[in-house]
PDB file of C-alpha atoms in Angstrom:
ATOM      1  CA  LEU A1020     115.070 100.249  95.864  1.00  0.00           C
ATOM      2  CA  ASP A1021     117.316  99.422  92.897  1.00  0.00           C
ATOM      3  CA  ASP A1022     114.303  97.590  91.431  1.00  0.00           C
ATOM      4  CA  THR A1023     111.933  99.989  89.656  1.00  0.00           C
ATOM      5  CA  ILE A1024     109.023  97.647  90.466  1.00  0.00           C
ATOM      6  CA  VAL A1025     109.571  98.623  94.105  1.00  0.00           C
ATOM      7  CA  ALA A1026     110.853 102.188  93.697  1.00  0.00           C
ATOM      8  CA  GLN A1027     108.116 103.609  91.456  1.00  0.00           C
ATOM      9  CA  PRO A1028     105.104 102.675  93.636  1.00  0.00           C
ATOM     10  CA  LEU A1029     107.022 103.852  96.705  1.00  0.00           C
ATOM     11  CA  LEU A1030     107.734 107.234  95.089  1.00  0.00           C
ATOM     12  CA  PHE A1031     104.063 107.511  94.157  1.00  0.00           C
ATOM     13  CA  ALA A1032     102.943 106.689  97.705  1.00  0.00           C
ATOM     14  CA  ILE A1033     105.272 109.339  99.154  1.00  0.00           C
ATOM     15  CA  GLN A1034     104.027 111.935  96.658  1.00  0.00           C
ATOM     16  CA  VAL A1035     100.393 111.191  97.496  1.00  0.00           C
ATOM     17  CA  ALA A1036     101.143 111.442 101.216  1.00  0.00           C
ATOM     18  CA  ILE A1037     102.975 114.780 100.888  1.00  0.00           C
ATOM     19  CA  THR A1038     100.194 116.209  98.718  1.00  0.00           C
ATOM     20  CA  ARG A1039      97.583 115.170 101.275  1.00  0.00           C
ATOM     21  CA  LEU A1040      99.605 116.598 104.171  1.00  0.00           C
ATOM     22  CA  LEU A1041      99.896 119.922 102.334  1.00  0.00           C
ATOM     23  CA  LYS A1042      96.160 119.911 101.561  1.00  0.00           C
ATOM     24  CA  ALA A1043      95.430 119.385 105.254  1.00  0.00           C
ATOM     25  CA  GLN A1044      97.292 122.658 105.847  1.00  0.00           C
ATOM     26  CA  GLY A1045      95.378 124.526 103.156  1.00  0.00           C
ATOM     27  CA  ILE A1046      97.874 124.165 100.309  1.00  0.00           C
ATOM     28  CA  GLU A1047      96.343 123.002  97.001  1.00  0.00           C
ATOM     29  CA  PRO A1048      97.786 123.281  93.486  1.00  0.00           C
ATOM     30  CA  LEU A1049      96.539 125.553  90.723  1.00  0.00           C
ATOM     31  CA  ALA A1050      98.584 123.509  88.226  1.00  0.00           C
ATOM     32  CA  VAL A1051     100.704 120.361  88.315  1.00  0.00           C
ATOM     33  CA  ALA A1052     103.484 118.711  86.314  1.00  0.00           C
ATOM     34  CA  GLY A1053     105.487 115.567  86.943  1.00  0.00           C
ATOM     35  CA  HIS A1054     108.943 114.453  85.862  1.00  0.00           C
ATOM     36  CA  SER A1055     108.596 111.009  84.223  1.00  0.00           C
ATOM     37  CA  VAL A1056     107.115 108.703  86.893  1.00  0.00           C
ATOM     38  CA  GLY A1057     105.986 111.832  88.799  1.00  0.00           C
ATOM     39  CA  GLU A1058     103.315 112.391  86.154  1.00  0.00           C
ATOM     40  CA  VAL A1059     101.181 109.637  87.676  1.00  0.00           C
ATOM     41  CA  ALA A1060     100.950 111.417  91.033  1.00  0.00           C
ATOM     42  CA  ALA A1061     100.452 114.733  89.208  1.00  0.00           C
ATOM     43  CA  ALA A1062      97.497 113.286  87.273  1.00  0.00           C
ATOM     44  CA  TRP A1063      95.987 112.116  90.562  1.00  0.00           C
ATOM     45  CA  ALA A1064      96.681 115.447  92.301  1.00  0.00           C
ATOM     46  CA  CYS A1065      94.797 117.428  89.637  1.00  0.00           C
ATOM     47  CA  GLY A1066      91.846 115.026  89.742  1.00  0.00           C
ATOM     48  CA  ALA A1067      92.330 113.502  86.281  1.00  0.00           C
ATOM     49  CA  LEU A1068      92.795 110.031  87.819  1.00  0.00           C
ATOM     50  CA  ASP A1069      91.135 108.811  90.981  1.00  0.00           C
ATOM     51  CA  LEU A1070      93.434 107.084  93.451  1.00  0.00           C
ATOM     52  CA  ASP A1071      92.533 103.504  92.476  1.00  0.00           C
ATOM     53  CA  VAL A1072      93.129 104.258  88.788  1.00  0.00           C
ATOM     54  CA  ALA A1073      96.414 106.036  89.534  1.00  0.00           C
ATOM     55  CA  ILE A1074      97.557 103.000  91.548  1.00  0.00           C
ATOM     56  CA  ARG A1075      96.679 100.817  88.553  1.00  0.00           C
ATOM     57  CA  VAL A1076      98.844 103.019  86.321  1.00  0.00           C
ATOM     58  CA  ILE A1077     101.851 103.068  88.647  1.00  0.00           C
ATOM     59  CA  VAL A1078     101.757  99.295  89.179  1.00  0.00           C
ATOM     60  CA  ALA A1079     101.443  98.579  85.440  1.00  0.00           C
ATOM     61  CA  ARG A1080     104.150 101.112  84.572  1.00  0.00           C
ATOM     62  CA  SER A1081     106.658  99.796  87.099  1.00  0.00           C
ATOM     63  CA  ARG A1082     105.963  96.147  86.268  1.00  0.00           C
ATOM     64  CA  ALA A1083     106.463  96.747  82.538  1.00  0.00           C
ATOM     65  CA  GLN A1084     109.611  98.817  82.970  1.00  0.00           C
ATOM     66  CA  GLY A1085     110.992  96.270  85.411  1.00  0.00           C
ATOM     67  CA  GLU A1086     111.229  93.826  82.502  1.00  0.00           C
ATOM     68  CA  THR A1087     113.839  96.058  80.843  1.00  0.00           C
ATOM     69  CA  ARG A1088     116.343  95.912  83.678  1.00  0.00           C
ATOM     70  CA  GLY A1089     119.891  95.382  82.450  1.00  0.00           C
ATOM     71  CA  THR A1090     119.269  96.558  78.880  1.00  0.00           C
ATOM     72  CA  GLY A1091     120.984  99.937  79.259  1.00  0.00           C
ATOM     73  CA  ARG A1092     122.010 102.779  81.548  1.00  0.00           C
ATOM     74  CA  MET A1093     121.338 106.490  82.055  1.00  0.00           C
ATOM     75  CA  ALA A1094     123.491 109.562  82.612  1.00  0.00           C
ATOM     76  CA  ALA A1095     123.194 113.262  83.446  1.00  0.00           C
ATOM     77  CA  VAL A1096     125.049 115.733  81.236  1.00  0.00           C
ATOM     78  CA  GLY A1097     125.464 119.509  81.464  1.00  0.00           C
ATOM     79  CA  LEU A1098     124.731 120.411  77.834  1.00  0.00           C
ATOM     80  CA  SER A1099     121.959 121.895  75.735  1.00  0.00           C
ATOM     81  CA  VAL A1100     120.056 119.691  73.295  1.00  0.00           C
ATOM     82  CA  GLU A1101     121.920 121.246  70.361  1.00  0.00           C
ATOM     83  CA  ALA A1102     125.337 120.768  71.983  1.00  0.00           C
ATOM     84  CA  MET A1103     124.580 117.135  72.839  1.00  0.00           C
ATOM     85  CA  GLN A1104     123.353 116.447  69.313  1.00  0.00           C
ATOM     86  CA  ALA A1105     126.669 117.825  68.028  1.00  0.00           C
ATOM     87  CA  VAL A1106     128.581 115.488  70.366  1.00  0.00           C
ATOM     88  CA  MET A1107     126.490 112.530  69.196  1.00  0.00           C
ATOM     89  CA  ALA A1108     127.217 113.427  65.583  1.00  0.00           C
ATOM     90  CA  GLU A1109     130.946 113.548  66.344  1.00  0.00           C
ATOM     91  CA  LEU A1110     130.793 110.098  67.926  1.00  0.00           C
ATOM     92  CA  GLY A1111     129.162 108.502  64.872  1.00  0.00           C
ATOM     93  CA  GLU A1112     125.848 107.250  63.496  1.00  0.00           C
ATOM     94  CA  ALA A1113     126.017 103.873  65.238  1.00  0.00           C
ATOM     95  CA  LEU A1114     125.996 105.518  68.675  1.00  0.00           C
ATOM     96  CA  ASP A1115     123.384 104.013  71.016  1.00  0.00           C
ATOM     97  CA  ILE A1116     122.492 107.144  72.994  1.00  0.00           C
ATOM     98  CA  THR A1117     119.117 108.889  73.242  1.00  0.00           C
ATOM     99  CA  ILE A1118     118.277 112.231  74.836  1.00  0.00           C
ATOM    100  CA  ALA A1119     115.860 110.902  77.451  1.00  0.00           C
ATOM    101  CA  GLY A1120     115.105 114.103  79.341  1.00  0.00           C
ATOM    102  CA  ILE A1121     115.420 117.845  78.828  1.00  0.00           C
ATOM    103  CA  ASN A1122     115.547 119.033  82.428  1.00  0.00           C
ATOM    104  CA  SER A1123     116.593 122.652  81.884  1.00  0.00           C
ATOM    105  CA  PRO A1124     118.132 124.596  78.984  1.00  0.00           C
ATOM    106  CA  LYS A1125     121.586 123.152  79.686  1.00  0.00           C
ATOM    107  CA  ASN A1126     120.935 119.931  81.610  1.00  0.00           C
ATOM    108  CA  LEU A1127     119.909 116.658  80.007  1.00  0.00           C
ATOM    109  CA  THR A1128     119.358 113.029  80.895  1.00  0.00           C
ATOM    110  CA  LEU A1129     120.684 110.420  78.471  1.00  0.00           C
ATOM    111  CA  SER A1130     119.816 106.770  77.938  1.00  0.00           C
ATOM    112  CA  GLY A1131     121.826 104.196  76.035  1.00  0.00           C
ATOM    113  CA  SER A1132     124.294 101.374  76.187  1.00  0.00           C
ATOM    114  CA  LEU A1133     126.887 101.573  78.948  1.00  0.00           C
ATOM    115  CA  ALA A1134     129.723 101.365  76.419  1.00  0.00           C
ATOM    116  CA  ASP A1135     128.468 104.323  74.389  1.00  0.00           C
ATOM    117  CA  LEU A1136     127.656 106.403  77.450  1.00  0.00           C
ATOM    118  CA  GLU A1137     131.224 105.833  78.630  1.00  0.00           C
ATOM    119  CA  ARG A1138     132.476 106.895  75.183  1.00  0.00           C
ATOM    120  CA  ALA A1139     130.529 110.135  75.507  1.00  0.00           C
ATOM    121  CA  GLN A1140     131.854 110.587  79.045  1.00  0.00           C
ATOM    122  CA  SER A1141     135.461 110.265  77.859  1.00  0.00           C
ATOM    123  CA  HIS A1142     134.810 112.600  74.937  1.00  0.00           C
ATOM    124  CA  LEU A1143     133.357 115.288  77.195  1.00  0.00           C
ATOM    125  CA  ALA A1144     136.010 114.841  79.892  1.00  0.00           C
ATOM    126  CA  SER A1145     138.622 116.181  77.474  1.00  0.00           C
ATOM    127  CA  LYS A1146     136.486 119.308  77.087  1.00  0.00           C
ATOM    128  CA  GLY A1147     135.759 119.746  80.780  1.00  0.00           C
ATOM    129  CA  GLY A1148     132.043 119.034  80.434  1.00  0.00           C
ATOM    130  CA  PHE A1149     129.870 117.685  83.255  1.00  0.00           C
ATOM    131  CA  PHE A1150     128.858 114.039  82.814  1.00  0.00           C
ATOM    132  CA  ARG A1151     127.705 111.595  85.468  1.00  0.00           C
ATOM    133  CA  LEU A1152     126.524 108.023  85.054  1.00  0.00           C
ATOM    134  CA  LEU A1153     123.377 107.390  87.097  1.00  0.00           C
ATOM    135  CA  ASP A1154     123.033 104.417  89.399  1.00  0.00           C
ATOM    136  CA  LEU A1155     120.135 102.996  87.395  1.00  0.00           C
ATOM    137  CA  ASP A1156     120.227  99.652  85.603  1.00  0.00           C
ATOM    138  CA  TYR A1157     117.668 100.872  83.045  1.00  0.00           C
ATOM    139  CA  ALA A1158     117.498 103.012  79.893  1.00  0.00           C
ATOM    140  CA  PHE A1159     114.125 104.720  80.347  1.00  0.00           C
ATOM    141  CA  HIS A1160     112.670 106.968  77.614  1.00  0.00           C
ATOM    142  CA  SER A1161     114.580 105.211  74.845  1.00  0.00           C
ATOM    143  CA  ARG A1162     114.150 102.432  72.285  1.00  0.00           C
ATOM    144  CA  GLN A1163     114.872  99.966  75.096  1.00  0.00           C
ATOM    145  CA  MET A1164     111.257 100.535  76.187  1.00  0.00           C
ATOM    146  CA  ASP A1165     109.794  99.420  72.839  1.00  0.00           C
ATOM    147  CA  PRO A1166     109.423  95.709  73.768  1.00  0.00           C
ATOM    148  CA  ILE A1167     107.035  96.558  76.631  1.00  0.00           C
ATOM    149  CA  ARG A1168     104.610  98.680  74.579  1.00  0.00           C
ATOM    150  CA  GLU A1169     101.954  96.030  73.947  1.00  0.00           C
ATOM    151  CA  SER A1170     101.985  94.615  77.467  1.00  0.00           C
ATOM    152  CA  LEU A1171     101.692  98.083  79.017  1.00  0.00           C
ATOM    153  CA  LEU A1172      98.817  99.087  76.727  1.00  0.00           C
ATOM    154  CA  ALA A1173      97.036  95.806  77.446  1.00  0.00           C
ATOM    155  CA  SER A1174      97.378  96.225  81.201  1.00  0.00           C
ATOM    156  CA  LEU A1175      95.925  99.751  80.983  1.00  0.00           C
ATOM    157  CA  ALA A1176      93.118  98.981  78.510  1.00  0.00           C
ATOM    158  CA  GLY A1177      89.882 100.789  79.351  1.00  0.00           C
ATOM    159  CA  LEU A1178      91.624 103.221  81.693  1.00  0.00           C
ATOM    160  CA  GLU A1179      89.100 105.739  83.000  1.00  0.00           C
ATOM    161  CA  THR A1180      89.928 109.414  83.402  1.00  0.00           C
ATOM    162  CA  ARG A1181      87.737 112.160  84.773  1.00  0.00           C
ATOM    163  CA  THR A1182      87.448 115.897  84.316  1.00  0.00           C
ATOM    164  CA  ALA A1183      89.954 117.778  86.438  1.00  0.00           C
ATOM    165  CA  ALA A1184      88.209 120.680  88.136  1.00  0.00           C
ATOM    166  CA  GLY A1185      90.244 123.866  88.308  1.00  0.00           C
ATOM    167  CA  THR A1186      93.751 122.369  88.360  1.00  0.00           C
ATOM    168  CA  ALA A1187      95.750 122.416  85.128  1.00  0.00           C
ATOM    169  CA  PHE A1188      97.777 119.359  84.100  1.00  0.00           C
ATOM    170  CA  VAL A1189     100.941 120.308  82.212  1.00  0.00           C
ATOM    171  CA  SER A1190     102.462 117.348  80.412  1.00  0.00           C
ATOM    172  CA  THR A1191     106.165 116.565  80.363  1.00  0.00           C
ATOM    173  CA  VAL A1192     105.481 114.354  77.337  1.00  0.00           C
ATOM    174  CA  THR A1193     104.287 117.285  75.204  1.00  0.00           C
ATOM    175  CA  GLY A1194     105.470 120.264  77.252  1.00  0.00           C
ATOM    176  CA  GLY A1195     101.978 121.800  77.117  1.00  0.00           C
ATOM    177  CA  GLU A1196      98.674 121.692  78.991  1.00  0.00           C
ATOM    178  CA  LEU A1197      96.456 118.632  78.427  1.00  0.00           C
ATOM    179  CA  ASP A1198      92.860 117.768  79.274  1.00  0.00           C
ATOM    180  CA  ALA A1199      92.119 114.777  81.483  1.00  0.00           C
ATOM    181  CA  ASN A1200      90.541 112.868  78.589  1.00  0.00           C
ATOM    182  CA  GLN A1201      93.958 112.794  76.910  1.00  0.00           C
ATOM    183  CA  LEU A1202      95.518 110.763  79.742  1.00  0.00           C
ATOM    184  CA  GLY A1203      94.400 107.285  78.692  1.00  0.00           C
ATOM    185  CA  ALA A1204      96.509 104.167  78.154  1.00  0.00           C
ATOM    186  CA  GLU A1205      98.284 105.515  75.065  1.00  0.00           C
ATOM    187  CA  TYR A1206      99.423 108.579  76.986  1.00  0.00           C
ATOM    188  CA  TRP A1207     101.115 106.459  79.647  1.00  0.00           C
ATOM    189  CA  TRP A1208     102.970 104.531  76.947  1.00  0.00           C
ATOM    190  CA  HIS A1209     104.311 107.848  75.621  1.00  0.00           C
ATOM    191  CA  ASN A1210     105.174 108.793  79.213  1.00  0.00           C
ATOM    192  CA  VAL A1211     107.479 105.755  79.310  1.00  0.00           C
ATOM    193  CA  ARG A1212     108.917 106.034  75.789  1.00  0.00           C
ATOM    194  CA  GLU A1213     109.220 109.736  74.886  1.00  0.00           C
ATOM    195  CA  PRO A1214     111.801 112.171  76.281  1.00  0.00           C
ATOM    196  CA  VAL A1215     110.826 114.061  79.428  1.00  0.00           C
ATOM    197  CA  ARG A1216     110.199 117.655  78.304  1.00  0.00           C
ATOM    198  CA  PHE A1217     110.516 119.061  81.800  1.00  0.00           C
ATOM    199  CA  SER A1218     112.039 122.360  80.702  1.00  0.00           C
ATOM    200  CA  GLU A1219     109.140 123.065  78.340  1.00  0.00           C
ATOM    201  CA  ALA A1220     106.603 122.110  81.000  1.00  0.00           C
ATOM    202  CA  ILE A1221     108.097 124.541  83.533  1.00  0.00           C
ATOM    203  CA  THR A1222     108.026 127.301  80.904  1.00  0.00           C
ATOM    204  CA  THR A1223     104.350 126.512  80.274  1.00  0.00           C
ATOM    205  CA  LEU A1224     103.587 126.660  84.002  1.00  0.00           C
ATOM    206  CA  GLY A1225     105.215 130.094  84.090  1.00  0.00           C
ATOM    207  CA  GLU A1226     103.066 131.211  81.172  1.00  0.00           C
ATOM    208  CA  LEU A1227      99.991 130.047  83.107  1.00  0.00           C
ATOM    209  CA  GLY A1228     100.978 132.462  85.875  1.00  0.00           C
ATOM    210  CA  CYS A1229     102.585 130.045  88.320  1.00  0.00           C
ATOM    211  CA  ARG A1230     105.184 131.703  90.558  1.00  0.00           C
ATOM    212  CA  SER A1231     105.448 129.369  93.568  1.00  0.00           C
ATOM    213  CA  PHE A1232     106.717 125.896  92.662  1.00  0.00           C
ATOM    214  CA  ILE A1233     106.589 123.104  95.237  1.00  0.00           C
ATOM    215  CA  GLU A1234     108.664 119.987  94.638  1.00  0.00           C
ATOM    216  CA  ILE A1235     106.818 116.888  95.835  1.00  0.00           C
ATOM    217  CA  GLY A1236     109.182 113.993  96.480  1.00  0.00           C
ATOM    218  CA  PRO A1237     111.583 112.300  98.894  1.00  0.00           C
ATOM    219  CA  HIS A1238     114.514 114.543  97.880  1.00  0.00           C
ATOM    220  CA  ALA A1239     114.637 117.903  96.103  1.00  0.00           C
ATOM    221  CA  ILE A1240     116.526 116.882  92.941  1.00  0.00           C
ATOM    222  CA  LEU A1241     114.538 119.108  90.555  1.00  0.00           C
ATOM    223  CA  GLN A1242     114.827 122.380  92.473  1.00  0.00           C
ATOM    224  CA  ARG A1243     117.880 123.580  90.530  1.00  0.00           C
ATOM    225  CA  TYR A1244     116.395 122.613  87.176  1.00  0.00           C
ATOM    226  CA  ILE A1245     113.181 124.504  87.902  1.00  0.00           C
ATOM    227  CA  SER A1246     115.152 127.608  88.900  1.00  0.00           C
ATOM    228  CA  GLU A1247     117.224 127.390  85.708  1.00  0.00           C
ATOM    229  CA  CYS A1248     114.090 127.083  83.577  1.00  0.00           C
ATOM    230  CA  LEU A1249     112.499 130.096  85.244  1.00  0.00           C
ATOM    231  CA  THR A1250     115.655 132.170  84.802  1.00  0.00           C
ATOM    232  CA  ALA A1251     115.890 131.246  81.108  1.00  0.00           C
ATOM    233  CA  ALA A1252     112.258 132.290  80.613  1.00  0.00           C
ATOM    234  CA  ALA A1253     112.788 135.542  82.557  1.00  0.00           C
ATOM    235  CA  THR A1254     110.072 134.413  84.984  1.00  0.00           C
ATOM    236  CA  LYS A1255     110.334 135.377  88.636  1.00  0.00           C
ATOM    237  CA  GLY A1256     109.418 132.477  90.877  1.00  0.00           C
ATOM    238  CA  ARG A1257     110.305 130.565  94.025  1.00  0.00           C
ATOM    239  CA  VAL A1258     110.986 126.841  94.313  1.00  0.00           C
ATOM    240  CA  ILE A1259     110.091 125.265  97.636  1.00  0.00           C
ATOM    241  CA  PRO A1260     111.251 121.732  98.524  1.00  0.00           C
ATOM    242  CA  THR A1261     109.345 119.376 100.778  1.00  0.00           C
ATOM    243  CA  LEU A1262     111.402 116.386 101.906  1.00  0.00           C
ATOM    244  CA  ARG A1263     115.168 116.006 101.669  1.00  0.00           C
ATOM    245  CA  ARG A1264     117.365 112.950 101.976  1.00  0.00           C
ATOM    246  CA  ASN A1265     118.059 112.254 105.682  1.00  0.00           C
ATOM    247  CA  ASP A1266     115.757 115.153 106.591  1.00  0.00           C
ATOM    248  CA  ASP A1267     112.345 113.827 105.679  1.00  0.00           C
ATOM    249  CA  GLY A1268     110.146 114.180 108.741  1.00  0.00           C
ATOM    250  CA  GLN A1269     106.668 115.667 108.773  1.00  0.00           C
ATOM    251  CA  GLU A1270     108.100 118.933 110.132  1.00  0.00           C
ATOM    252  CA  ARG A1271     109.666 119.519 106.688  1.00  0.00           C
ATOM    253  CA  VAL A1272     106.197 119.417 105.102  1.00  0.00           C
ATOM    254  CA  THR A1273     104.885 121.813 107.753  1.00  0.00           C
ATOM    255  CA  GLU A1274     107.805 124.141 107.075  1.00  0.00           C
ATOM    256  CA  ALA A1275     107.079 124.042 103.338  1.00  0.00           C
ATOM    257  CA  ALA A1276     103.409 124.884 103.969  1.00  0.00           C
ATOM    258  CA  LEU A1277     104.377 127.859 106.130  1.00  0.00           C
ATOM    259  CA  ARG A1278     106.811 129.148 103.519  1.00  0.00           C
ATOM    260  CA  ILE A1279     104.115 128.881 100.831  1.00  0.00           C
ATOM    261  CA  GLN A1280     101.642 130.816 102.980  1.00  0.00           C
ATOM    262  CA  LEU A1281     104.235 133.572 103.507  1.00  0.00           C
ATOM    263  CA  LEU A1282     104.650 133.900  99.735  1.00  0.00           C
ATOM    264  CA  ALA A1283     100.900 133.991  99.055  1.00  0.00           C
TER     265      ALA A1283
END
């Protein structure tokens, strides 16, 4: 599971299975968004990619990113974009750190060299700021992805999308709603390289009228971020997890479906 070539397709398979189990109980999405790799399952769930095409994307994405193993690390930090940019400025122009994900107004994911991430960690420790190195031997959504651009685009050449009927796709690459015809090979390169604009995407979902948010995955790591985004946007909503670590049986999916029906 430390190898993204294994982990990404497995995450995708779990997300497809949960989505299908929920559908079997009458729960279907009005809109979808995915955090980084989760965008592939989201594109399938809204009908923009059929299953075979989505599998092609997840295999190509994981294979390409697997080539970058060992070129950097990632970290979670409890700061706003502006505050983190100020820290980066204080640490100097040569700093190898990129804001890789904007998860909520005051929670970011960083990518960069281990040495520079540890410098930032020490700098913030003196100020009492939250900083945690992630157990990932990769630096996703940073310049460390640049060498895989051509191979990823080549492996996804001629990718076919289809019109999504009735389910909005909100991009965490742009933060806004996109049509299915915009999810070709170039989009999936940007999905790998650009920062994850999760906070903007959740705000957009709120503006589309979404009030019940269901997290589809093996552990509810985004639940807090979604709640923080909704609070910042003054949007009333509920976040419902599906599986949790060490509590991931089918009864959890059934429980989630029942909770959703009670909120309807």
